[in-house]
Coordinates of C-alpha atoms and ligand atoms in Angstrom, one line a residue:
X1 CA -16.9 -28.2 98.6
X2 CA -14.2 -26.6 100.6
X3 CA -14.4 -27.2 104.3
X4 CA -10.7 -27.4 105.2
X5 CA -8.9 -24.8 107.3
X6 CA -5.8 -24.3 105.2
X7 CA -2.8 -22.8 106.9
X8 CA -0.4 -20.4 105.2
X9 CA 2.7 -20.2 107.4
X10 CA 5.0 -17.3 107.3
X11 CA 7.0 -17.8 104.1
X12 CA 10.7 -17.6 103.5
X13 CA 11.8 -14.6 101.4
X14 CA 12.5 -15.2 97.8
X15 CA 16.3 -15.7 97.4
X16 CA 18.0 -13.0 95.4
X17 CA 19.8 -14.7 92.4
X18 CA 23.4 -13.8 91.7
X19 CA 23.3 -13.4 87.9
X20 CA 27.0 -14.5 87.5
X21 CA 28.1 -14.5 83.9
X22 CA 27.0 -17.7 82.3
X23 CA 24.6 -18.7 85.1
X24 CA 21.2 -20.0 83.9
X25 CA 19.4 -16.9 85.2
X26 CA 21.9 -14.6 83.5
X27 CA 21.5 -16.4 80.2
X28 CA 17.7 -16.3 80.4
X29 CA 17.7 -12.6 81.3
X30 CA 20.1 -11.7 78.4
X31 CA 17.9 -13.6 76.0
X32 CA 14.8 -11.8 77.2
X33 CA 16.6 -8.4 77.2
X34 CA 17.5 -9.0 73.5
X35 CA 13.9 -10.0 72.7
X36 CA 12.3 -7.0 74.4
X37 CA 14.9 -4.6 72.9
X38 CA 14.0 -5.7 69.4
X39 CA 10.2 -5.2 69.6
X40 CA 7.8 -2.4 70.1
X41 CA 4.9 -3.6 72.3
X42 CA 1.4 -2.3 71.6
X43 CA 0.0 -1.8 75.1
X44 CA -3.8 -1.8 75.2
X45 CA -6.2 -0.6 77.9
X46 CA -7.7 -3.8 79.6
X47 CA -11.2 -3.6 80.9
X48 CA -13.2 -6.6 81.9
X49 CA -10.5 -8.7 80.3
X50 CA -11.0 -7.1 76.9
X51 CA -8.2 -5.2 75.2
X52 CA -9.2 -1.8 74.0
X53 CA -7.3 0.4 71.7
X54 CA -8.4 4.1 71.5
X55 CA -5.8 5.1 69.0
X56 CA -4.9 8.1 71.2
X57 CA -1.4 6.8 71.9
X58 CA 1.8 7.7 73.7
X59 CA 5.3 6.2 73.7
X60 CA 7.3 4.3 76.3
X61 CA 11.1 4.8 75.9
X62 CA 14.3 3.7 77.6
X63 CA 15.4 6.3 80.1
X64 CA 19.1 5.5 79.3
X65 CA 18.5 5.6 75.6
X66 CA 15.5 7.9 75.0
X67 CA 15.4 7.3 71.2
X68 CA 14.7 3.7 71.8
X69 CA 10.9 3.1 71.8
X70 CA 9.9 0.1 73.8
X71 CA 6.2 0.4 73.4
X72 CA 3.3 2.5 72.4
X73 CA 0.3 2.6 74.7
X74 CA -3.4 3.6 74.3
X75 CA -4.7 6.3 76.6
X76 CA -8.1 6.1 78.3
X77 CA -10.7 8.8 77.9
X78 CA -13.6 9.5 80.2
X79 CA -15.7 6.8 78.5
X80 CA -13.2 4.0 79.2
X81 CA -12.9 5.0 82.9
X82 CA -16.6 4.7 83.2
X83 CA -16.6 1.3 81.4
X84 CA -13.9 0.1 83.8
X85 CA -16.1 1.1 86.8
X86 CA -18.9 -0.9 85.3
X87 CA -16.7 -3.9 84.6
X88 CA -15.2 -3.8 88.1
X89 CA -18.6 -3.7 89.7
X90 CA -19.8 -6.6 87.6
X91 CA -16.7 -8.7 88.5
X92 CA -17.1 -7.8 92.2
X93 CA -20.3 -9.9 92.6
X94 CA -18.4 -13.2 92.0
X95 CA -15.0 -12.2 93.3
X96 CA -16.2 -11.1 96.8
X97 CA -18.0 -14.4 97.2
X98 CA -15.1 -16.5 96.0
X99 CA -13.7 -18.4 99.0
X100 CA -10.7 -16.6 100.3
X101 CA -8.5 -19.7 99.9
X102 CA -9.2 -19.7 96.2
X103 CA -8.2 -16.0 96.0
X104 CA -5.1 -17.0 97.9
X105 CA -4.4 -19.9 95.6
X106 CA -4.5 -17.5 92.6
X107 CA -2.1 -15.0 94.4
X108 CA 0.2 -17.9 95.4
X109 CA 0.3 -19.0 91.7
X110 CA 1.3 -15.5 90.7
X111 CA 4.3 -15.9 93.0
X112 CA 5.3 -19.2 91.5
X113 CA 4.9 -18.0 88.0
X114 CA 7.0 -14.9 88.7
X115 CA 9.7 -17.0 90.4
X116 CA 10.0 -19.1 87.2
X117 CA 8.6 -18.2 83.8
X118 CA 8.0 -14.5 84.4
X119 CA 11.2 -13.7 86.3
X120 CA 13.3 -12.8 83.2
X121 CA 10.3 -11.1 81.5
X122 CA 9.5 -8.8 84.5
X123 CA 13.2 -8.1 85.2
X124 CA 14.0 -7.3 81.6
X125 CA 11.0 -5.0 81.3
X126 CA 11.9 -3.2 84.6
X127 CA 15.6 -2.8 83.4
X128 CA 14.7 -1.4 80.0
X129 CA 11.6 0.7 81.0
X130 CA 12.7 2.0 84.4
X131 CA 16.5 1.9 84.0
X132 CA 17.3 -0.5 86.8
X133 CA 20.5 -2.5 86.7
X134 CA 20.3 -6.3 87.1
X135 CA 20.5 -6.3 90.8
X136 CA 18.0 -3.5 91.4
X137 CA 15.5 -5.2 89.0
X138 CA 16.0 -8.6 90.7
X139 CA 15.3 -7.3 94.2
X140 CA 12.3 -5.3 93.0
X141 CA 10.4 -6.9 90.1
X142 CA 11.2 -10.5 91.1
X143 CA 11.9 -10.9 94.8
X144 CA 9.9 -8.1 96.4
X145 CA 6.9 -8.7 94.2
X146 CA 7.0 -12.4 95.0
X147 CA 7.4 -11.7 98.7
X148 CA 4.4 -9.3 98.7
X149 CA 2.3 -12.1 97.1
X150 CA 3.3 -14.8 99.6
X151 CA 3.4 -12.7 102.8
X152 CA 0.1 -11.1 102.1
X153 CA -1.5 -14.5 101.9
X154 CA 0.0 -15.3 105.3
X155 CA -1.2 -12.0 106.7
X156 CA -4.7 -12.5 105.3
X157 CA -4.9 -15.9 107.0
X158 CA -4.0 -14.1 110.3
X159 CA -6.7 -11.5 109.8
X160 CA -9.4 -14.1 108.9
X161 CA -8.4 -16.0 112.1
X162 CA -9.1 -13.0 114.3
X163 CA -12.4 -14.1 115.7
X164 CA -14.3 -13.0 118.8
X165 CA -15.1 -15.1 121.9
X166 CA -18.1 -17.3 122.0
X167 CA -20.3 -18.0 125.1
X168 CA -22.8 -20.7 126.0
X169 CA -26.0 -20.3 124.0
X170 CA -24.6 -18.2 121.2
X171 CA -22.0 -18.2 118.5
X172 CA -20.1 -15.1 117.5
X173 CA -18.0 -14.6 114.4
X174 CA -16.5 -11.9 112.2
X175 CA -16.9 -11.7 108.5
X176 CA -14.2 -9.6 106.8
X177 CA -16.2 -8.0 104.0
X178 CA -14.4 -6.4 101.1
X179 CA -15.2 -2.7 100.7
X180 CA -18.6 -1.9 99.1
X181 CA -17.3 -0.6 95.8
X182 CA -14.0 -0.5 93.8
X183 CA -10.5 0.5 94.9
X184 CA -8.5 2.9 92.7
X185 CA -4.9 1.8 92.7
X186 CA -2.6 4.7 91.5
X187 CA 1.0 3.5 91.2
X188 CA 4.4 5.1 90.9
X189 CA 7.2 4.4 88.4
X190 CA 10.0 3.5 90.8
X191 CA 9.0 0.0 92.0
X192 CA 7.3 -2.7 89.9
X193 CA 6.7 -4.5 93.2
X194 CA 4.7 -1.5 94.6
X195 CA 2.7 -1.3 91.4
X196 CA 1.7 -4.9 91.8
X197 CA 1.1 -4.7 95.5
X198 CA -1.2 -1.7 95.4
X199 CA -3.5 -3.7 93.2
X200 CA -3.1 -7.2 94.7
X201 CA -3.5 -6.3 98.4
X202 CA -7.1 -5.1 98.1
X203 CA -7.8 -7.8 95.5
X204 CA -6.6 -10.6 97.8
X205 CA -9.1 -9.3 100.4
X206 CA -11.9 -9.7 97.9
X207 CA -11.9 -6.2 96.3
X208 CA -11.9 -5.2 92.7
X209 CA -9.6 -2.5 91.3
X210 CA -9.2 0.2 88.7
X211 CA -5.4 0.4 88.1
X212 CA -3.8 3.6 87.0
X213 CA -0.2 2.6 86.2
X214 CA 2.6 5.1 86.0
X215 CA 3.3 6.0 82.3
X216 CA 7.0 5.5 82.8
X217 CA 6.5 2.0 84.2
X218 CA 4.0 0.8 81.6
X219 CA 6.1 -1.9 80.1
X220 CA 6.7 -3.9 83.3
X221 CA 3.1 -3.1 84.5
X222 CA 1.6 -4.5 81.3
X223 CA 3.5 -7.8 81.8
X224 CA 2.1 -7.9 85.3
X225 CA -1.4 -7.9 83.8
X226 CA -0.4 -10.9 81.7
X227 CA 1.0 -12.7 84.8
X228 CA -2.3 -12.1 86.7
X229 CA -4.3 -13.5 83.8
X230 CA -2.2 -16.6 83.6
X231 CA -2.5 -17.2 87.3
X232 CA -6.2 -17.3 86.9
X233 CA -7.4 -13.9 88.1
X234 CA -10.9 -13.4 86.7
X235 CA -11.6 -10.7 84.1
X236 CA -12.6 -7.4 85.5
X237 CA -11.1 -7.9 88.9
X238 CA -8.2 -5.6 87.9
X239 CA -8.8 -3.1 85.1
X240 CA -5.7 -1.6 83.5
X241 CA -6.0 2.1 82.6
X242 CA -3.0 3.8 81.1
X243 CA -3.5 7.6 80.5
X244 CA -3.9 10.8 82.4
X245 CA -3.9 10.4 86.2
X246 CA -5.8 13.6 86.6
X247 CA -8.7 12.4 84.4
X248 CA -8.8 8.9 85.9
X249 CA -8.7 10.3 89.4
X250 CA -11.5 12.8 88.6
X251 CA -13.9 10.2 87.1
X252 CA -13.2 7.6 89.7
X253 CA -13.7 9.9 92.7
X254 CA -17.0 11.1 91.2
X255 CA -18.4 7.5 91.2
X256 CA -20.9 6.4 93.8
X257 CA -19.0 3.1 93.9
X258 CA -15.6 4.7 94.8
X259 CA -14.6 2.9 98.0
X260 CA -10.9 3.6 98.4
X261 CA -7.6 4.7 97.0
X262 CA -4.4 2.7 97.3
X263 CA -1.7 5.2 96.3
X264 CA 2.0 5.5 96.2
X265 CA 3.6 8.6 94.6
X266 CA 4.2 12.2 95.4
X267 CA 2.6 14.1 98.3
X268 CA 1.0 16.6 96.0
X269 CA -0.8 14.0 93.9
X270 CA -2.1 12.2 97.0
X271 CA -3.3 15.5 98.5
X272 CA -5.2 16.3 95.4
X273 CA -6.9 12.8 95.3
X274 CA -7.8 13.2 99.0
X275 CA -9.4 16.6 98.3
X276 CA -11.4 15.2 95.4
X277 CA -12.6 12.3 97.6
X278 CA -13.5 14.9 100.3
X279 CA -15.4 17.1 97.8
X280 CA -17.5 14.1 96.6
X281 CA -18.1 12.5 100.0
X282 CA -21.8 12.9 99.8
X283 CA -22.0 10.7 96.7
X284 CA -20.4 7.6 98.2
X285 CA -22.1 4.6 99.8
X286 CA -19.5 4.6 102.6
X287 CA -16.5 6.5 103.8
X288 CA -13.7 5.7 101.4
X289 CA -10.4 4.2 102.7
X290 CA -7.6 6.5 101.7
X291 CA -4.2 4.8 101.9
X292 CA -1.2 6.5 100.5
X293 CA 2.6 6.4 100.8
X294 CA 4.0 9.6 99.5
X295 CA 7.2 11.8 99.5
X296 CA 10.2 11.8 101.7
X297 CA 13.3 13.8 102.6
X298 CA 15.2 10.9 104.2
X299 CA 18.1 11.5 106.4
X300 CA 21.3 10.1 107.9
X301 CA 22.2 11.5 111.3
X302 CA 25.8 10.9 112.3
X303 CA 26.9 11.0 116.0
X304 CA 30.5 11.8 116.7
X305 CA 31.1 8.2 117.9
X306 CA 30.2 6.8 114.5
X307 CA 32.4 4.6 112.3
X308 CA 33.3 6.8 109.3
X309 CA 33.7 3.9 106.9
X310 CA 30.2 2.6 107.7
X311 CA 28.8 6.1 107.3
X312 CA 30.4 6.6 103.9
X313 CA 29.2 3.2 102.6
X314 CA 25.6 3.9 103.8
X315 CA 25.6 7.4 102.4
X316 CA 26.9 6.1 99.0
X317 CA 24.5 3.2 98.7
X318 CA 21.6 4.9 100.4
X319 CA 21.8 8.0 98.2
X320 CA 22.8 6.7 94.8
X321 CA 21.6 3.2 94.2
X322 CA 18.8 3.3 91.5
X323 CA 19.8 6.9 91.0
X324 CA 18.4 8.0 94.3
X325 CA 14.9 7.2 93.1
X326 CA 13.9 5.0 96.0
X327 CA 11.4 6.7 98.2
X328 CA 13.7 5.7 101.1
X329 CA 16.9 7.2 99.5
X330 CA 19.1 9.3 101.7
X331 CA 19.0 12.8 100.5
X332 CA 20.3 14.9 103.5
X333 CA 23.0 14.1 106.0
X334 CA 24.0 15.7 109.3
X335 CA 27.6 14.9 110.2
X336 CA 30.0 16.1 112.9
X337 CA 32.7 18.3 111.3
X338 CA 35.4 16.0 112.8
X339 CA 34.2 13.1 110.7
X340 CA 33.2 14.9 107.4
X341 CA 36.6 14.9 105.6
X342 CA 37.3 11.1 105.9
X343 CA 33.7 10.3 105.0
X344 CA 33.8 12.6 102.0
X345 CA 37.1 11.0 100.8
X346 CA 35.5 7.6 100.9
X347 CA 32.4 8.7 99.1
X348 CA 34.5 10.3 96.4
X349 CA 36.5 7.1 96.0
X350 CA 33.3 5.0 95.6
X351 CA 31.9 7.5 93.1
X352 CA 35.1 7.4 91.1
X353 CA 35.0 3.6 91.0
X354 CA 31.5 3.1 89.7
X355 CA 30.4 3.5 86.1
X356 CA 27.3 5.2 84.8
X357 CA 25.5 4.2 81.6
X358 CA 23.0 1.8 80.0
X359 CA 21.5 -1.2 81.8
X360 CA 22.6 -3.3 78.9
X361 CA 26.2 -3.1 80.2
X362 CA 26.1 -5.0 83.5
X363 CA 29.2 -3.2 84.7
X364 CA 27.3 0.0 85.1
X365 CA 26.3 0.6 88.7
X366 CA 24.5 3.9 88.0
X367 CA 21.9 4.2 85.2
X368 CA 19.6 6.9 84.1
X369 CA 16.9 8.9 86.0
X370 CA 13.4 8.1 84.8
X371 CA 12.5 10.9 82.4
X372 CA 13.3 14.4 81.1
X373 CA 11.3 16.1 83.8
X374 CA 13.2 14.3 86.5
X375 CA 16.5 15.1 84.7
X376 CA 15.7 18.8 84.5
X377 CA 14.6 18.9 88.1
X378 CA 17.9 17.3 89.3
X379 CA 19.9 19.7 87.1
X380 CA 18.1 22.7 88.5
X381 CA 19.1 21.8 92.1
X382 CA 22.7 21.2 91.0
X383 CA 22.8 24.6 89.2
X384 CA 21.2 26.3 92.2
X385 CA 23.9 24.8 94.4
X386 CA 26.7 25.8 92.0
X387 CA 25.5 29.4 92.1
X388 CA 24.9 29.6 95.9
X389 CA 27.2 31.3 98.4
X390 CA 26.3 28.9 101.2
X391 CA 26.8 25.6 99.3
X392 CA 29.3 23.9 97.0
X393 CA 29.4 20.8 94.9
X394 CA 32.0 18.4 96.4
X395 CA 31.3 15.3 94.4
X396 CA 29.9 14.9 90.8
X397 CA 27.6 17.7 89.5
X398 CA 27.6 16.8 85.8
X399 CA 24.4 16.0 83.8
X400 CA 24.0 14.9 80.2
X401 CA 20.8 14.1 78.4
X402 CA 22.1 13.6 74.9
X403 CA 21.5 9.9 74.8
X404 CA 19.8 9.1 78.1
X405 CA 18.9 11.0 81.3
X406 CA 22.2 10.8 83.1
X407 CA 22.8 12.7 86.3
X408 CA 26.2 12.0 88.0
X409 CA 26.0 11.0 91.7
X410 CA 26.3 14.4 93.4
X411 CA 27.1 15.6 96.9
X412 CA 26.3 19.2 97.9
X413 CA 28.0 20.5 101.0
X414 CA 26.3 23.4 102.8
X415 CA 26.8 25.6 105.8
X416 CA 23.1 26.3 105.9
X417 CA 20.9 23.6 107.5
X418 CA 17.9 25.1 105.7
X419 CA 19.5 25.2 102.3
X420 CA 16.9 24.4 99.5
X421 CA 18.2 20.9 98.9
X422 CA 18.3 20.1 102.6
X423 CA 14.5 20.7 102.7
X424 CA 12.9 19.7 99.4
X425 CA 12.4 16.3 97.9
X426 CA 14.4 16.0 94.6
X427 CA 14.1 12.2 93.9
X428 CA 17.5 11.9 92.2
X429 CA 21.1 11.0 93.0
X430 CA 21.8 14.1 95.0
X431 CA 22.9 14.1 98.7
X432 CA 23.2 17.3 100.6
X433 CA 25.4 17.3 103.7
X434 CA 25.4 19.7 106.6
X435 CA 28.6 19.3 108.7
X436 CA 27.8 20.4 112.3
X437 CA 30.0 21.4 115.3
X438 CA 30.7 18.2 117.3
X439 CA 29.4 19.8 120.5
X440 CA 26.0 20.7 118.9
X441 CA 24.4 17.2 118.7
X442 CA 21.2 18.1 120.5
X443 CA 20.5 21.2 118.5
X444 CA 21.3 19.4 115.2
X445 CA 19.0 16.5 116.1
X446 CA 16.2 19.2 116.6
X447 CA 17.1 20.6 113.1
X448 CA 16.9 17.1 111.6
X449 CA 13.4 16.6 113.1
X450 CA 11.9 19.9 112.1
X451 CA 13.5 20.7 108.8
X452 CA 11.2 18.8 106.4
X453 CA 7.5 18.1 106.5
X454 CA 8.1 14.4 105.7
X455 CA 8.6 11.4 108.0
X456 CA 9.5 8.4 105.8
X457 CA 12.9 6.9 106.5
X458 CA 16.0 7.9 108.5
X459 CA 19.2 6.4 109.9
X460 CA 21.4 7.2 112.9
X461 CA 25.0 6.1 113.1
X462 CA 27.0 5.9 116.3
X463 CA 28.9 3.5 118.5
X464 CA 27.8 5.2 121.7
X465 CA 24.6 3.1 122.2
X466 CA 23.2 5.4 124.9
X467 CA 23.6 8.5 122.6
X468 CA 22.0 6.5 119.8
X469 CA 19.0 5.7 122.1
X470 CA 18.6 9.4 122.9
X471 CA 18.7 10.5 119.3
X472 CA 16.3 7.7 118.3
X473 CA 13.8 8.9 120.9
X474 CA 14.2 12.6 119.8
X475 CA 13.5 11.5 116.2
X476 CA 10.5 9.3 117.1
X477 CA 8.2 11.0 114.5
X478 CA 10.8 11.8 111.9
X479 CA 10.6 8.4 110.2
X480 CA 8.3 5.5 109.9
X481 CA 11.2 3.2 109.1
X482 CA 14.2 4.0 111.2
X483 CA 17.7 2.4 111.0
X484 CA 20.5 2.2 113.5
X485 CA 23.9 1.9 111.9
X486 CA 22.5 1.0 108.5
X487 CA 21.4 2.8 105.4
X488 CA 17.8 4.0 105.3
X489 CA 16.9 2.0 102.1
X490 CA 16.4 -1.7 101.5
X491 CA 13.3 -2.6 103.5
X492 CA 12.4 -6.3 103.1
X493 CA 8.9 -7.6 103.1
X494 CA 8.2 -9.6 106.3
X495 CA 11.1 -7.9 108.1
X496 CA 10.7 -4.2 107.8
X497 CA 7.0 -3.4 106.8
X498 CA 7.3 0.0 105.1
X499 CA 5.8 3.4 105.3
X500 CA 5.9 6.8 107.0
X501 CA 3.7 9.4 108.5
X502 CA 3.6 13.3 108.5
X503 CA 3.7 14.3 104.8
X504 CA 5.0 10.9 103.8
X505 CA 1.6 9.1 104.0
X506 CA -0.8 7.2 106.1
X507 CA 1.8 4.8 107.4
X508 CA -0.3 1.7 106.7
X509 CA 2.9 -0.3 106.2
X510 CA 3.1 -2.1 102.9
X511 CA 4.1 -5.7 103.5
X512 CA 2.2 -6.1 106.8
X513 CA -1.2 -6.9 108.1
X514 CA -1.9 -3.2 109.0
X515 CA -2.3 -2.6 105.2
X516 CA -4.5 -5.6 104.5
X517 CA -6.9 -4.6 107.3
X518 CA -7.7 -1.3 105.5
X519 CA -9.3 -3.3 102.6
X520 CA -12.0 -4.9 104.7
X521 CA -15.1 -3.8 106.6
X522 CA -15.8 -6.3 109.4
X523 CA -19.3 -7.6 110.1
X524 CA -19.7 -9.2 113.5
X525 CA -22.5 -11.8 113.7
X526 CA -24.0 -13.1 116.9
X527 CA -26.3 -16.2 116.5
X528 CA -28.4 -17.1 119.5
X529 CA -29.1 -20.8 119.6
X530 CA -32.3 -20.7 121.6
X531 CA -33.9 -17.2 121.4
X532 CA -35.4 -15.8 124.7
X533 CA -39.2 -15.6 124.8
X534 CA -39.7 -13.5 127.9
X535 CA -38.6 -9.9 128.2
X536 CA -38.5 -9.9 132.1
X537 CA -35.1 -10.2 133.8
X538 CA -35.2 -12.6 136.8
X539 CA -35.1 -9.7 139.3
X540 CA -38.4 -8.5 137.9
X541 CA -40.1 -11.9 138.4
Ligands
NAD601 P1 3.7 10.9 91.0 O1 2.9 11.5 92.1 O2 4.1 11.8 89.9 O3 2.8 9.8 90.3 C1 2.3 8.7 91.0 C2 1.1 8.2 90.2 O4 0.1 9.2 90.2 C3 1.4 8.0 88.7 O5 0.6 6.8 88.3 C4 0.8 9.2 88.0 O6 0.4 9.0 86.7 C5 -0.4 9.5 88.9 N1 -0.9 10.9 88.9 C6 -0.2 12.0 88.6 N2 -1.0 13.1 88.7 C7 -2.2 12.6 89.1 C8 -3.4 13.3 89.4 N3 -3.6 14.6 89.4 N4 -4.5 12.5 89.8 C9 -4.3 11.1 89.9 N5 -3.2 10.5 89.6 C10 -2.1 11.2 89.2 O7 4.9 10.1 91.6 P2 6.1 9.3 90.9 O8 6.9 10.3 90.2 O9 5.6 8.2 90.1 O10 6.9 8.7 92.1 C11 7.8 9.4 92.8 C12 7.2 9.9 94.1 O11 6.6 8.7 94.8 C13 8.2 10.5 95.1 O12 7.6 11.6 95.7 C14 8.4 9.4 96.1 O13 8.8 9.8 97.3 C15 7.1 8.7 96.1 N6 7.2 7.3 96.6 C16 6.9 7.1 97.9 C17 6.9 5.8 98.4 C18 6.6 5.5 99.8 O14 6.5 4.3 100.2 N7 6.3 6.5 100.6 C19 7.3 4.7 97.5 C20 7.6 5.0 96.2 C21 7.6 6.3 95.7

């Protein structure tokens, strides 16, 4: 019997550990890195809690050492995707009826397990498999994942508390029903926390999921499945489907039980999933919920009143941390000509100071980009800039894939505000800068707003607060997460719920209640205590 009204207050964010040499967390992490480096994990498909091995396998390698095989994984075929739909629909019957506080308890246990036993496991897997340094792994696979678990429980409690008014003679209440079917979670490589959150947000609200993990994040994502199981998540609530996204998307969107997509990745992939859902609309029980966070061309806009040191630091960290592969990473900058040289000197100095290499050497600030396709894409933009008349490389520009996929932090300076790399998403450590005439602030703000189809993150720098206000207003639709005098990366759960509009997604804000509400369909119930027995209103009598 559970008749208590349990409260889940707003949690504190998980503290970021320092990993000083010799600290307990550093020792545990080093031990785990060594263990994972010495084994080749066999990653199965997991459907209804059962491990399935199709024998059609692929390899998971270290981006910074691509000869190093971390795991082999089994790919799903059409049959396995259909089995997963069946398993999810079976699990749904019990899961949707499970008291929400029990679901919350399981999710809260995931947070506790990750804060302790699983912390080194997930951090090591994210470092090795996704080439994140210690700090980048800690803020992602440990802290942000834990924050998503704990905050979502708090937000869910707020949603369930949203009840209508009651009058004399009747009782009203709202039931927040999970969607009538399964949710397809399609997740990106760049954040272990996003991969977890895209599954666990619908699941917390009583839904079941088919999970298509990114092939280049499979190692950490497989350990997440182990964490979920240990926390008590029933079999079949999340079904783990490595393999071709195109195949999984096609089979899932053709099912009558398809009820929604929770997606993060590129705009093109989300668009194709949206089209497939549209084409199959007549097959579904209800209108599917399509929630997607997609691409970006995130900017820094510098006003002539800005502090050049602050701009240089933001440009360096915003563009190059985790090799520019954060969806929020700065990739274009508009700067007054009067400030450009001092800022450039500072960026150069920082780039000269940092080292690039394997995650196994903690002194490396920059590691590898995720895979060969990403390396080749970055290199093609650098080569394009080298050959262009209206642009030049002013920092970095070297690439080497002999051992790992290493792209030097690179700054392209251009005199053309519509230069290719000012407009297109690259998703690597490349920042393109357009120095503008100091007296052309308004025109350049307009360029910033209209140059790219995206609207994810952006930052404005300036000490003239009234000018900053004007720019912020002019750029109202250019970013869903907007920063004043700060880099455009580093959103924290509970503080800056994340997402953008335009071609950057549906802006349902991961890490906030706006997202959770997408995974329920409310039913409002009115119960009349003594039912009327006479149809005539009093004026008729
Ligand atoms: P991606 O689109 O290549 O892949 C995302 C997922 O979709 C992967 O699991 C992939 O296997 C799957 N997929 C690929 N083709 C598919 C298809 N035809 N049908 C169904 N699924 C398919 O993106 P990525 O390279 O993993 O991530 C980088 C992209 O993600 C960038 O564009 C970045 O801006 C974006 N991103 C956005 C946010 C945000 O919050 N807006 C956050 C992180 C990443």
